[in-house]
Amino acid sequence: MKTYLPTPARWLLSLLLLVGLTGCGEGFLEEEPRTFVSTETVLNSPEGLEGAVVALYDFPTWLYHSTRYSYWFISGTDVVRVGPLHEDLGTALYNSDLNPQHPASREYWNQSFQTLYRANAIIAAAPNVDFGGDEARRNRIIAEARFFRAYILFYLHQRYGNIPLVTEPSETIREKEQPADPADIYRVIVEDLQFAINNLDWTYDQPGRITKGAAMHLLAKVYLVLQNWQQAAQTAETLIQQGPYRLLDDPAEIFADNNENNEEAIWTLQFDPQADNYGHFLAVMFTPLYDRIQGVRRSFEQGGRPWARMYPSAYLLSLFDKNDRRLKAWYKTHWVYDAPEEGLPPGRQVGDTVRTSDFNPPPDSLLYLHPACKKYWEYGSTRTINQADSYKGIIRYRLAETYLIAAEAYMRLGDQAKALEYINPLRRRAGVPDLTELNEDILLEEHARELAFEQDRWFTLKRMGRLVQHVRLYNPQAASNIRECHVNMPIPQDFVDLTGFPQNDCYR
């Protein structure tokens, strides 16, 4: 991928040819192809700006169109292990593959800045467009673009530590770049999200559209990073009390097939099989090669197509009480014989649990029988049994995390009663006893039980200064490799060479 970013004219034309001008319809990602749309229309009309905003939504879904980005956001923590077929050992193990030429790091950096430039172009153009007096429409467009700018800057800074601050549209990379002051970065992020909160609605007819709730949730996360505990508590509490969301009664409901736009979901990334040529691969990433065991048939009930890329760590599974409803709802730990025509081991029957002791020599359990996360499983609604990619929506933010944010913020403020008020509803839903006290260790354990594999664990451990410690304690695959400087990812070397930007420690 080239380091130079496309000019506004090129990306606007190409995006509009691909995405079209999208109005209010039944599906947010439905396309209305046009044979030609001028770039002047894109930047100088409300309809064009609407289409350009829709194009920004490709960024968060694009991350999951390749397996490497699933590793990028999930691997390398205390709750996940590398499966036998894992394809990015650099991210997972902090070994020499994690270097300035690391493909996921380079492409995530480049794609982030491409989208950042596009958002900046919308933000700069919208105030000069005639909206016929419809200021609410203008502000909504700007608010969505500003949400994406804040979203990109936040995760770039959390991932890399040092980034340039780009708030103006530009056709090329500046000749010289230096790391921005984090205070300046977070001032932009907070202002962007406050604008979004003030100019977006709680709900829209189009699933996946950025809402007031999504902006408020992200702002609460930002306040945790800034250690502004009072604002984090207030923002999370307002979202919980005033937003149109609720905790679902049963953990199994949250990730049930065809239910990803449920009342607990604050923001769900949408994948449309009619509009996209490919979906994401999280449905298959965690499933072992169970169907290669004699007597076990490939089926959606058993896990669908297997890939054996990642699996839950022993540490994660040890955190669950045996009665915790989340364990059964979100993880599969056993497989059963269901193909008698293949022949079963002596003494075994259909429905019996597969055991390594059934075979001589026993199968490699890490390849064939390791535990699986079921949060992204899809049971055939949009794909066949042999298809790897899935179009099931990915819940990016949900209310359970907002409860944990509120609990942590009140804990940091020394208000144990309020902290317990927000963490114990998650415990009650899971069917386990209430907590009577909350500290950082207990919070991290509950965070793992509730949010493992939802792409936040790495960032949470880094924010608390616990990433290196937890990897060394609970991830034996990476324990000997990780160093303190691995809390930041490598800056792409071509960007360093072109701009003189300093490389992060660990990668020089």
Short mmCIF file of C-alpha atoms in Angstrom, two decimals:
data_model
loop_
_atom_site.label_atom_id
_atom_site.label_comp_id
_atom_site.label_asym_id
_atom_site.label_seq_id
_atom_site.Cartn_x
_atom_site.Cartn_y
_atom_site.Cartn_z
CA MET A 1 0.00 0.00 0.00
CA LYS A 2 1.32 3.45 -0.90
CA THR A 3 2.09 5.87 1.85
CA TYR A 4 0.90 8.91 -0.08
CA LEU A 5 -2.73 9.59 0.56
CA PRO A 6 -5.09 10.09 -2.37
CA THR A 7 -6.07 13.64 -3.26
CA PRO A 8 -9.59 14.74 -2.28
CA ALA A 9 -10.67 14.70 -5.93
CA ARG A 10 -9.57 11.10 -6.42
CA TRP A 11 -11.02 9.67 -3.25
CA LEU A 12 -14.28 11.57 -3.53
CA LEU A 13 -14.87 10.43 -7.08
CA SER A 14 -13.90 6.83 -6.41
CA LEU A 15 -15.96 6.62 -3.23
CA LEU A 16 -19.04 8.12 -4.82
CA LEU A 17 -18.80 5.79 -7.80
CA LEU A 18 -18.65 2.87 -5.36
CA VAL A 19 -20.96 4.02 -2.59
CA GLY A 20 -23.40 6.33 -4.37
CA LEU A 21 -25.46 9.03 -2.75
CA THR A 22 -27.38 7.45 0.08
CA GLY A 23 -30.53 8.94 1.50
CA CYS A 24 -32.82 7.73 4.23
CA GLY A 25 -33.76 4.17 3.38
CA GLU A 26 -34.42 0.84 4.99
CA GLY A 27 -30.75 -0.11 5.17
CA PHE A 28 -27.91 2.23 5.95
CA LEU A 29 -25.49 0.40 3.63
CA GLU A 30 -27.84 0.06 0.67
CA GLU A 31 -26.28 1.45 -2.47
CA GLU A 32 -27.71 3.54 -5.30
CA PRO A 33 -25.03 3.33 -8.02
CA ARG A 34 -24.46 6.35 -10.25
CA THR A 35 -22.69 6.30 -13.57
CA PHE A 36 -21.03 9.62 -12.77
CA VAL A 37 -20.96 11.99 -9.82
CA SER A 38 -18.82 15.11 -9.98
CA THR A 39 -16.51 15.95 -7.10
CA GLU A 40 -18.03 19.43 -7.02
CA THR A 41 -21.35 17.83 -6.14
CA VAL A 42 -19.71 15.89 -3.32
CA LEU A 43 -18.21 18.87 -1.52
CA ASN A 44 -20.70 21.54 -2.51
CA SER A 45 -24.12 20.00 -2.00
CA PRO A 46 -25.91 18.49 1.00
CA GLU A 47 -26.47 15.26 -0.93
CA GLY A 48 -22.80 15.01 -1.83
CA LEU A 49 -21.73 15.57 1.75
CA GLU A 50 -24.20 12.92 2.90
CA GLY A 51 -22.60 10.46 0.48
CA ALA A 52 -19.10 11.39 1.65
CA VAL A 53 -20.14 10.80 5.27
CA VAL A 54 -21.54 7.38 4.38
CA ALA A 55 -18.15 6.53 2.86
CA LEU A 56 -16.51 7.13 6.25
CA TYR A 57 -18.38 4.12 7.60
CA ASP A 58 -16.26 1.88 5.43
CA PHE A 59 -13.30 2.44 7.78
CA PRO A 60 -14.47 0.48 10.87
CA THR A 61 -15.86 -2.36 8.74
CA TRP A 62 -12.76 -2.45 6.53
CA LEU A 63 -10.72 -3.42 9.58
CA TYR A 64 -12.44 -6.78 9.68
CA HIS A 65 -12.30 -7.60 5.98
CA SER A 66 -8.84 -9.10 6.57
CA THR A 67 -7.85 -11.64 9.19
CA ARG A 68 -4.84 -9.60 10.24
CA TYR A 69 -6.98 -6.86 11.76
CA SER A 70 -8.88 -9.32 13.89
CA TYR A 71 -5.52 -10.34 15.33
CA TRP A 72 -4.50 -6.69 15.57
CA PHE A 73 -7.29 -5.80 18.00
CA ILE A 74 -7.70 -9.08 19.88
CA SER A 75 -4.28 -10.75 20.17
CA GLY A 76 -1.49 -10.03 22.61
CA THR A 77 -3.36 -9.91 25.93
CA ASP A 78 -4.01 -12.12 28.94
CA VAL A 79 -7.33 -13.55 27.72
CA VAL A 80 -6.35 -14.94 24.31
CA ARG A 81 -3.97 -17.62 23.04
CA VAL A 82 -2.49 -18.14 19.62
CA GLY A 83 -4.14 -20.97 17.73
CA PRO A 84 -2.14 -23.34 15.53
CA LEU A 85 -3.10 -21.48 12.34
CA HIS A 86 -2.60 -17.91 13.62
CA GLU A 87 -1.18 -15.70 10.86
CA ASP A 88 0.20 -12.71 12.79
CA LEU A 89 2.63 -13.90 15.44
CA GLY A 90 4.13 -10.43 15.72
CA THR A 91 0.97 -8.94 17.19
CA ALA A 92 0.24 -12.04 19.26
CA LEU A 93 3.68 -12.81 20.64
CA TYR A 94 5.59 -9.48 20.51
CA ASN A 95 8.38 -11.19 18.62
CA SER A 96 10.66 -9.88 15.87
CA ASP A 97 7.78 -9.92 13.37
CA LEU A 98 6.39 -6.88 15.18
CA ASN A 99 8.64 -4.35 13.48
CA PRO A 100 8.39 -1.16 11.38
CA GLN A 101 7.44 -3.24 8.33
CA HIS A 102 4.63 -5.03 10.16
CA PRO A 103 1.76 -5.23 7.60
CA ALA A 104 -1.15 -4.69 10.00
CA SER A 105 0.57 -1.76 11.70
CA ARG A 106 1.40 -0.12 8.37
CA GLU A 107 -2.02 -0.58 6.83
CA TYR A 108 -3.92 0.44 9.95
CA TRP A 109 -1.84 3.63 10.17
CA ASN A 110 -2.32 4.44 6.47
CA GLN A 111 -6.03 3.66 6.39
CA SER A 112 -6.61 5.66 9.57
CA PHE A 113 -4.98 8.75 8.12
CA GLN A 114 -6.74 8.35 4.78
CA THR A 115 -10.08 8.35 6.59
CA LEU A 116 -8.94 11.20 8.82
CA TYR A 117 -8.19 13.37 5.79
CA ARG A 118 -11.62 12.53 4.35
CA ALA A 119 -13.36 13.46 7.59
CA ASN A 120 -11.41 16.73 7.70
CA ALA A 121 -12.51 17.56 4.14
CA ILE A 122 -16.17 17.10 5.10
CA ILE A 123 -15.78 19.17 8.27
CA ALA A 124 -14.10 21.99 6.32
CA ALA A 125 -16.59 21.98 3.42
CA ALA A 126 -19.92 21.64 5.20
CA PRO A 127 -20.07 25.18 6.69
CA ASN A 128 -19.85 26.67 3.16
CA VAL A 129 -22.64 24.60 1.59
CA ASP A 130 -26.17 25.93 1.16
CA PHE A 131 -28.50 23.71 3.20
CA GLY A 132 -31.54 25.88 2.57
CA GLY A 133 -31.79 26.80 6.21
CA ASP A 134 -31.69 23.19 7.45
CA GLU A 135 -28.99 23.70 10.07
CA ALA A 136 -29.86 20.47 11.86
CA ARG A 137 -28.93 18.49 8.74
CA ARG A 138 -25.67 20.42 8.32
CA ASN A 139 -24.73 19.88 11.95
CA ARG A 140 -25.58 16.18 11.81
CA ILE A 141 -23.24 15.71 8.85
CA ILE A 142 -20.46 17.60 10.62
CA ALA A 143 -21.17 15.68 13.84
CA GLU A 144 -20.76 12.30 12.15
CA ALA A 145 -17.51 13.39 10.52
CA ARG A 146 -16.24 14.78 13.82
CA PHE A 147 -17.14 11.51 15.58
CA PHE A 148 -14.99 9.61 13.10
CA ARG A 149 -12.13 12.08 13.50
CA ALA A 150 -12.28 11.64 17.28
CA TYR A 151 -12.62 7.85 16.95
CA ILE A 152 -9.59 7.60 14.68
CA LEU A 153 -7.39 9.96 16.69
CA PHE A 154 -8.28 8.18 19.94
CA TYR A 155 -7.36 4.69 18.78
CA LEU A 156 -4.30 5.90 16.85
CA HIS A 157 -2.94 7.58 19.96
CA GLN A 158 -3.77 4.66 22.19
CA ARG A 159 -2.18 2.20 19.78
CA TYR A 160 0.96 4.11 18.81
CA GLY A 161 1.54 6.64 21.58
CA ASN A 162 3.10 9.16 19.21
CA ILE A 163 1.06 10.49 16.29
CA PRO A 164 0.83 13.71 14.30
CA LEU A 165 -2.31 15.76 14.81
CA VAL A 166 -4.04 16.36 11.47
CA THR A 167 -7.16 18.52 11.57
CA GLU A 168 -7.08 20.09 8.09
CA PRO A 169 -7.75 18.50 4.67
CA SER A 170 -4.53 17.95 2.77
CA GLU A 171 -3.59 16.31 -0.51
CA THR A 172 -0.22 14.94 0.58
CA ILE A 173 1.74 14.04 3.67
CA ARG A 174 3.56 17.02 5.09
CA GLU A 175 7.29 16.99 4.44
CA LYS A 176 8.15 17.02 8.13
CA GLU A 177 6.01 15.54 10.90
CA GLN A 178 6.55 15.45 14.64
CA PRO A 179 4.51 13.89 17.45
CA ALA A 180 1.74 16.15 18.67
CA ASP A 181 1.29 17.07 22.30
CA PRO A 182 -1.23 14.57 23.76
CA ALA A 183 -3.06 17.49 25.38
CA ASP A 184 -3.71 18.95 21.93
CA ILE A 185 -4.85 15.59 20.57
CA TYR A 186 -7.32 15.02 23.39
CA ARG A 187 -8.61 18.58 23.23
CA VAL A 188 -9.67 17.90 19.63
CA ILE A 189 -11.13 14.51 20.55
CA VAL A 190 -13.20 15.88 23.44
CA GLU A 191 -14.45 18.88 21.46
CA ASP A 192 -15.38 16.67 18.50
CA LEU A 193 -17.33 14.25 20.67
CA GLN A 194 -19.10 17.01 22.57
CA PHE A 195 -20.20 18.49 19.24
CA ALA A 196 -21.40 15.07 18.12
CA ILE A 197 -23.36 14.54 21.33
CA ASN A 198 -25.06 17.91 20.95
CA ASN A 199 -26.00 17.39 17.30
CA LEU A 200 -26.92 13.72 16.95
CA ASP A 201 -30.10 11.91 17.91
CA TRP A 202 -30.38 8.91 20.19
CA THR A 203 -31.75 6.75 17.39
CA TYR A 204 -31.96 6.66 13.61
CA ASP A 205 -33.94 4.40 11.31
CA GLN A 206 -30.73 3.13 9.75
CA PRO A 207 -28.93 0.48 11.86
CA GLY A 208 -25.27 1.25 12.34
CA ARG A 209 -25.55 5.01 12.06
CA ILE A 210 -23.56 6.98 14.64
CA THR A 211 -25.80 8.26 17.42
CA LYS A 212 -25.61 10.49 20.46
CA GLY A 213 -25.12 7.31 22.51
CA ALA A 214 -22.09 6.14 20.52
CA ALA A 215 -20.42 9.54 20.90
CA MET A 216 -21.23 9.65 24.62
CA HIS A 217 -19.87 6.15 25.18
CA LEU A 218 -16.61 6.98 23.42
CA LEU A 219 -16.29 10.22 25.36
CA ALA A 220 -16.65 8.31 28.64
CA LYS A 221 -13.81 6.03 27.52
CA VAL A 222 -11.71 9.10 26.66
CA TYR A 223 -12.30 10.57 30.12
CA LEU A 224 -10.96 7.34 31.66
CA VAL A 225 -7.74 7.77 29.68
CA LEU A 226 -7.52 11.39 30.86
CA GLN A 227 -8.20 10.21 34.44
CA ASN A 228 -11.05 12.68 34.60
CA TRP A 229 -13.05 10.37 36.83
CA GLN A 230 -15.86 12.79 37.58
CA GLN A 231 -16.60 13.46 33.91
CA ALA A 232 -16.28 9.76 33.07
CA ALA A 233 -18.78 8.87 35.78
CA GLN A 234 -21.18 11.64 34.79
CA THR A 235 -21.02 10.84 31.06
CA ALA A 236 -21.51 7.10 31.56
CA GLU A 237 -24.30 7.64 34.07
CA THR A 238 -26.13 10.04 31.76
CA LEU A 239 -25.89 7.52 28.92
CA ILE A 240 -27.23 4.74 31.13
CA GLN A 241 -30.08 6.79 32.57
CA GLN A 242 -31.15 8.80 29.53
CA GLY A 243 -30.26 6.62 26.57
CA PRO A 244 -32.69 4.22 24.86
CA TYR A 245 -30.59 1.20 25.82
CA ARG A 246 -31.00 -1.53 28.41
CA LEU A 247 -29.11 -4.56 29.63
CA LEU A 248 -30.67 -7.65 28.11
CA ASP A 249 -31.93 -10.22 30.60
CA ASP A 250 -30.02 -13.21 29.26
CA PRO A 251 -26.33 -13.10 28.22
CA ALA A 252 -27.14 -15.49 25.38
CA GLU A 253 -29.47 -12.89 23.83
CA ILE A 254 -26.71 -10.33 23.31
CA PHE A 255 -24.82 -12.22 20.60
CA ALA A 256 -27.69 -14.34 19.33
CA ASP A 257 -27.92 -14.76 15.58
CA ASN A 258 -29.81 -11.94 13.83
CA ASN A 259 -29.99 -9.97 17.09
CA GLU A 260 -26.88 -7.82 16.84
CA ASN A 261 -28.92 -4.59 16.69
CA ASN A 262 -30.47 -5.29 20.08
CA GLU A 263 -31.32 -2.86 22.88
CA GLU A 264 -27.98 -3.35 24.63
CA ALA A 265 -25.98 -2.52 21.50
CA ILE A 266 -24.96 1.14 21.33
CA TRP A 267 -23.11 0.86 18.02
CA THR A 268 -23.08 -2.17 15.75
CA LEU A 269 -20.94 -2.36 12.62
CA GLN A 270 -23.08 -3.47 9.69
CA PHE A 271 -22.11 -5.97 6.99
CA ASP A 272 -24.50 -6.28 4.08
CA PRO A 273 -24.10 -9.36 1.84
CA GLN A 274 -25.93 -7.51 -0.93
CA ALA A 275 -23.55 -4.55 -0.84
CA ASP A 276 -20.24 -6.07 0.29
CA ASN A 277 -18.11 -8.53 -1.63
CA TYR A 278 -16.83 -9.92 1.66
CA GLY A 279 -17.73 -9.79 5.30
CA HIS A 280 -15.56 -10.45 8.35
CA PHE A 281 -13.84 -13.54 9.71
CA LEU A 282 -14.55 -13.39 13.43
CA ALA A 283 -17.18 -16.11 13.17
CA VAL A 284 -14.55 -18.73 12.33
CA MET A 285 -11.42 -17.39 14.05
CA PHE A 286 -11.95 -19.08 17.41
CA THR A 287 -13.27 -22.47 16.29
CA PRO A 288 -10.89 -25.48 16.44
CA LEU A 289 -10.64 -28.08 13.68
CA TYR A 290 -13.19 -30.28 15.42
CA ASP A 291 -14.54 -31.74 12.17
CA ARG A 292 -11.25 -33.52 11.53
CA ILE A 293 -11.92 -35.81 14.46
CA GLN A 294 -13.47 -39.07 13.38
CA GLY A 295 -17.12 -39.17 14.38
CA VAL A 296 -17.64 -35.40 14.51
CA ARG A 297 -19.52 -33.68 11.69
CA ARG A 298 -19.09 -30.06 10.60
CA SER A 299 -22.28 -28.22 11.53
CA PHE A 300 -23.36 -24.81 12.75
CA GLU A 301 -24.40 -26.37 16.05
CA GLN A 302 -20.82 -27.56 16.58
CA GLY A 303 -19.25 -24.30 15.44
CA GLY A 304 -19.53 -23.98 11.68
CA ARG A 305 -16.41 -23.76 9.57
CA PRO A 306 -13.32 -24.03 11.81
CA TRP A 307 -10.12 -21.96 11.52
CA ALA A 308 -8.17 -22.50 14.78
CA ARG A 309 -6.61 -19.02 14.81
CA MET A 310 -7.27 -18.00 18.43
CA TYR A 311 -8.78 -19.41 21.59
CA PRO A 312 -9.65 -18.30 25.14
CA SER A 313 -6.81 -18.57 27.63
CA ALA A 314 -6.87 -20.84 30.67
CA TYR A 315 -6.64 -17.70 32.77
CA LEU A 316 -9.83 -16.28 31.24
CA LEU A 317 -11.80 -19.49 31.69
CA SER A 318 -10.58 -19.80 35.29
CA LEU A 319 -12.26 -16.48 36.13
CA PHE A 320 -15.78 -17.85 35.63
CA ASP A 321 -17.76 -19.36 38.44
CA LYS A 322 -19.24 -22.68 37.26
CA ASN A 323 -22.71 -21.12 37.54
CA ASP A 324 -21.83 -18.00 35.56
CA ARG A 325 -24.34 -17.88 32.70
CA ARG A 326 -21.83 -16.06 30.50
CA LEU A 327 -19.56 -19.09 30.33
CA LYS A 328 -22.11 -21.33 28.65
CA ALA A 329 -23.61 -18.50 26.58
CA TRP A 330 -20.34 -17.20 25.12
CA TYR A 331 -17.92 -20.16 25.12
CA LYS A 332 -17.88 -23.71 23.87
CA THR A 333 -15.57 -26.03 25.75
CA HIS A 334 -16.71 -29.49 24.57
CA TRP A 335 -17.59 -31.19 21.30
CA VAL A 336 -19.77 -34.25 20.85
CA TYR A 337 -19.88 -37.24 18.56
CA ASP A 338 -22.63 -36.84 15.96
CA ALA A 339 -21.43 -38.80 12.90
CA PRO A 340 -21.79 -42.52 13.66
CA GLU A 341 -21.39 -43.37 9.98
CA GLU A 342 -17.71 -42.42 10.33
CA GLY A 343 -17.23 -44.91 13.14
CA LEU A 344 -16.92 -44.00 16.81
CA PRO A 345 -14.21 -45.00 19.29
CA PRO A 346 -14.97 -48.17 21.28
CA GLY A 347 -17.58 -47.59 23.96
CA ARG A 348 -18.57 -44.13 22.70
CA GLN A 349 -22.03 -43.15 21.48
CA VAL A 350 -23.68 -40.30 19.62
CA GLY A 351 -23.97 -37.34 21.99
CA ASP A 352 -20.94 -38.32 24.10
CA THR A 353 -18.31 -35.66 24.69
CA VAL A 354 -15.14 -36.06 22.64
CA ARG A 355 -12.08 -36.79 24.82
CA THR A 356 -8.46 -36.90 23.79
CA SER A 357 -8.19 -40.22 25.64
CA ASP A 358 -10.63 -41.73 23.11
CA PHE A 359 -7.79 -41.92 20.58
CA ASN A 360 -4.37 -43.48 20.39
CA PRO A 361 -2.34 -41.46 19.72
CA PRO A 362 -4.45 -38.59 21.14
CA PRO A 363 -5.19 -35.64 18.83
CA ASP A 364 -3.49 -32.28 19.32
CA SER A 365 -6.02 -30.55 21.56
CA LEU A 366 -4.77 -27.10 20.57
CA LEU A 367 -5.63 -27.91 16.97
CA TYR A 368 -8.80 -29.94 17.33
CA LEU A 369 -10.42 -29.38 20.72
CA HIS A 370 -9.39 -26.03 22.21
CA PRO A 371 -12.19 -23.89 23.73
CA ALA A 372 -13.96 -21.44 21.44
CA CYS A 373 -15.50 -17.99 21.84
CA LYS A 374 -19.06 -17.96 20.46
CA LYS A 375 -19.72 -14.19 20.53
CA TYR A 376 -19.31 -13.92 16.75
CA TRP A 377 -20.75 -17.27 15.72
CA GLU A 378 -23.33 -17.18 12.98
CA TYR A 379 -25.65 -20.10 12.41
CA GLY A 380 -26.16 -20.03 8.68
CA SER A 381 -28.37 -16.98 8.27
CA THR A 382 -26.18 -15.36 5.59
CA ARG A 383 -23.49 -17.96 4.86
CA THR A 384 -23.06 -21.62 4.04
CA ILE A 385 -21.41 -24.16 6.30
CA ASN A 386 -18.17 -24.02 4.31
CA GLN A 387 -18.00 -20.25 4.00
CA ALA A 388 -15.33 -18.45 6.03
CA ASP A 389 -16.59 -14.88 5.94
CA SER A 390 -19.66 -13.77 7.85
CA TYR A 391 -22.04 -10.82 7.56
CA LYS A 392 -23.26 -10.87 11.15
CA GLY A 393 -23.01 -7.37 12.62
CA ILE A 394 -20.19 -6.71 15.08
CA ILE A 395 -21.27 -5.01 18.31
CA ARG A 396 -18.58 -2.36 18.75
CA TYR A 397 -19.97 -0.66 21.85
CA ARG A 398 -22.61 -1.99 24.24
CA LEU A 399 -24.20 -0.86 27.46
CA ALA A 400 -22.47 -3.44 29.66
CA GLU A 401 -19.20 -1.65 28.98
CA THR A 402 -20.82 1.67 29.91
CA TYR A 403 -21.76 0.12 33.27
CA LEU A 404 -18.14 -0.94 33.77
CA ILE A 405 -16.94 2.56 32.88
CA ALA A 406 -19.28 4.05 35.48
CA ALA A 407 -18.21 1.47 38.05
CA GLU A 408 -14.53 2.19 37.50
CA ALA A 409 -14.97 5.95 37.56
CA TYR A 410 -16.83 5.86 40.87
CA MET A 411 -14.28 3.41 42.26
CA ARG A 412 -11.50 5.87 41.37
CA LEU A 413 -13.50 8.61 43.09
CA GLY A 414 -13.67 6.52 46.25
CA ASP A 415 -17.43 5.98 46.06
CA GLN A 416 -17.74 2.25 46.62
CA ALA A 417 -21.52 2.31 46.89
CA LYS A 418 -21.97 3.87 43.46
CA ALA A 419 -19.27 1.65 41.94
CA LEU A 420 -21.07 -1.46 43.17
CA GLU A 421 -24.38 -0.06 41.98
CA TYR A 422 -23.08 -0.19 38.41
CA ILE A 423 -21.05 -3.39 38.39
CA ASN A 424 -23.47 -5.67 40.24
CA PRO A 425 -26.26 -5.61 37.60
CA LEU A 426 -23.82 -7.44 35.32
CA ARG A 427 -23.17 -9.98 38.05
CA ARG A 428 -26.87 -10.52 38.71
CA ARG A 429 -27.55 -11.06 35.03
CA ALA A 430 -24.78 -13.64 34.99
CA GLY A 431 -26.33 -15.43 37.96
CA VAL A 432 -23.39 -14.94 40.33
CA PRO A 433 -23.27 -13.21 43.74
CA ASP A 434 -22.95 -9.45 44.07
CA LEU A 435 -19.56 -7.97 44.79
CA THR A 436 -19.15 -6.29 48.17
CA GLU A 437 -16.06 -4.28 47.25
CA LEU A 438 -14.34 -3.14 44.09
CA ASN A 439 -10.66 -2.54 43.38
CA GLU A 440 -8.63 -2.55 40.18
CA ASP A 441 -7.86 -6.27 40.31
CA ILE A 442 -11.51 -7.22 40.79
CA LEU A 443 -12.55 -4.76 38.09
CA LEU A 444 -10.11 -6.22 35.57
CA GLU A 445 -11.40 -9.71 36.27
CA GLU A 446 -14.99 -8.63 35.72
CA HIS A 447 -13.93 -6.74 32.59
CA ALA A 448 -12.43 -9.95 31.22
CA ARG A 449 -15.51 -12.00 32.03
CA GLU A 450 -17.84 -9.50 30.39
CA LEU A 451 -15.87 -8.04 27.47
CA ALA A 452 -13.23 -10.57 26.40
CA PHE A 453 -12.69 -10.60 22.61
CA GLU A 454 -14.72 -7.41 22.11
CA GLN A 455 -11.58 -5.52 21.03
CA ASP A 456 -11.00 -3.49 24.19
CA ARG A 457 -8.82 -5.65 26.47
CA TRP A 458 -5.45 -4.49 25.10
CA PHE A 459 -6.41 -0.83 25.43
CA THR A 460 -7.75 -1.28 28.96
CA LEU A 461 -4.63 -3.07 30.18
CA LYS A 462 -2.42 -0.41 28.62
CA ARG A 463 -4.46 2.43 30.10
CA MET A 464 -4.11 0.94 33.59
CA GLY A 465 -0.41 0.24 33.16
CA ARG A 466 -1.07 -3.51 33.46
CA LEU A 467 -0.47 -4.80 29.91
CA VAL A 468 3.10 -6.03 30.35
CA GLN A 469 2.40 -7.41 33.81
CA HIS A 470 -0.68 -9.38 32.72
CA VAL A 471 0.95 -10.78 29.59
CA ARG A 472 3.89 -11.97 31.66
CA LEU A 473 1.64 -13.51 34.29
CA TYR A 474 -1.09 -15.07 32.15
CA ASN A 475 0.15 -15.42 28.57
CA PRO A 476 3.00 -17.95 28.54
CA GLN A 477 3.24 -17.77 24.75
CA ALA A 478 4.30 -14.12 24.86
CA ALA A 479 5.64 -13.72 28.42
CA SER A 480 9.33 -13.94 27.52
CA ASN A 481 9.06 -11.57 24.55
CA ILE A 482 7.07 -8.59 25.78
CA ARG A 483 8.94 -5.50 26.97
CA GLU A 484 7.74 -2.27 28.54
CA CYS A 485 8.07 -0.44 25.22
CA HIS A 486 5.61 -2.84 23.55
CA VAL A 487 2.76 -0.72 24.92
CA ASN A 488 3.19 1.24 21.67
CA MET A 489 3.08 -0.26 18.20
CA PRO A 490 5.71 0.38 15.49
CA ILE A 491 5.36 3.50 13.33
CA PRO A 492 5.44 2.38 9.66
CA GLN A 493 9.01 2.76 8.40
CA ASP A 494 8.00 4.35 5.10
CA PHE A 495 6.22 7.12 7.03
CA VAL A 496 9.32 7.61 9.20
CA ASP A 497 11.55 7.78 6.12
CA LEU A 498 9.31 10.26 4.30
CA THR A 499 8.64 12.65 7.16
CA GLY A 500 11.42 12.23 9.70
CA PHE A 501 8.86 11.13 12.29
CA PRO A 502 10.61 9.50 15.29
CA GLN A 503 10.24 5.75 15.61
CA ASN A 504 8.91 4.33 18.86
CA ASP A 505 11.15 2.51 21.29
CA CYS A 506 11.41 -1.26 20.68
CA TYR A 507 11.50 -0.72 16.92
CA ARG A 508 14.52 1.53 16.23
#
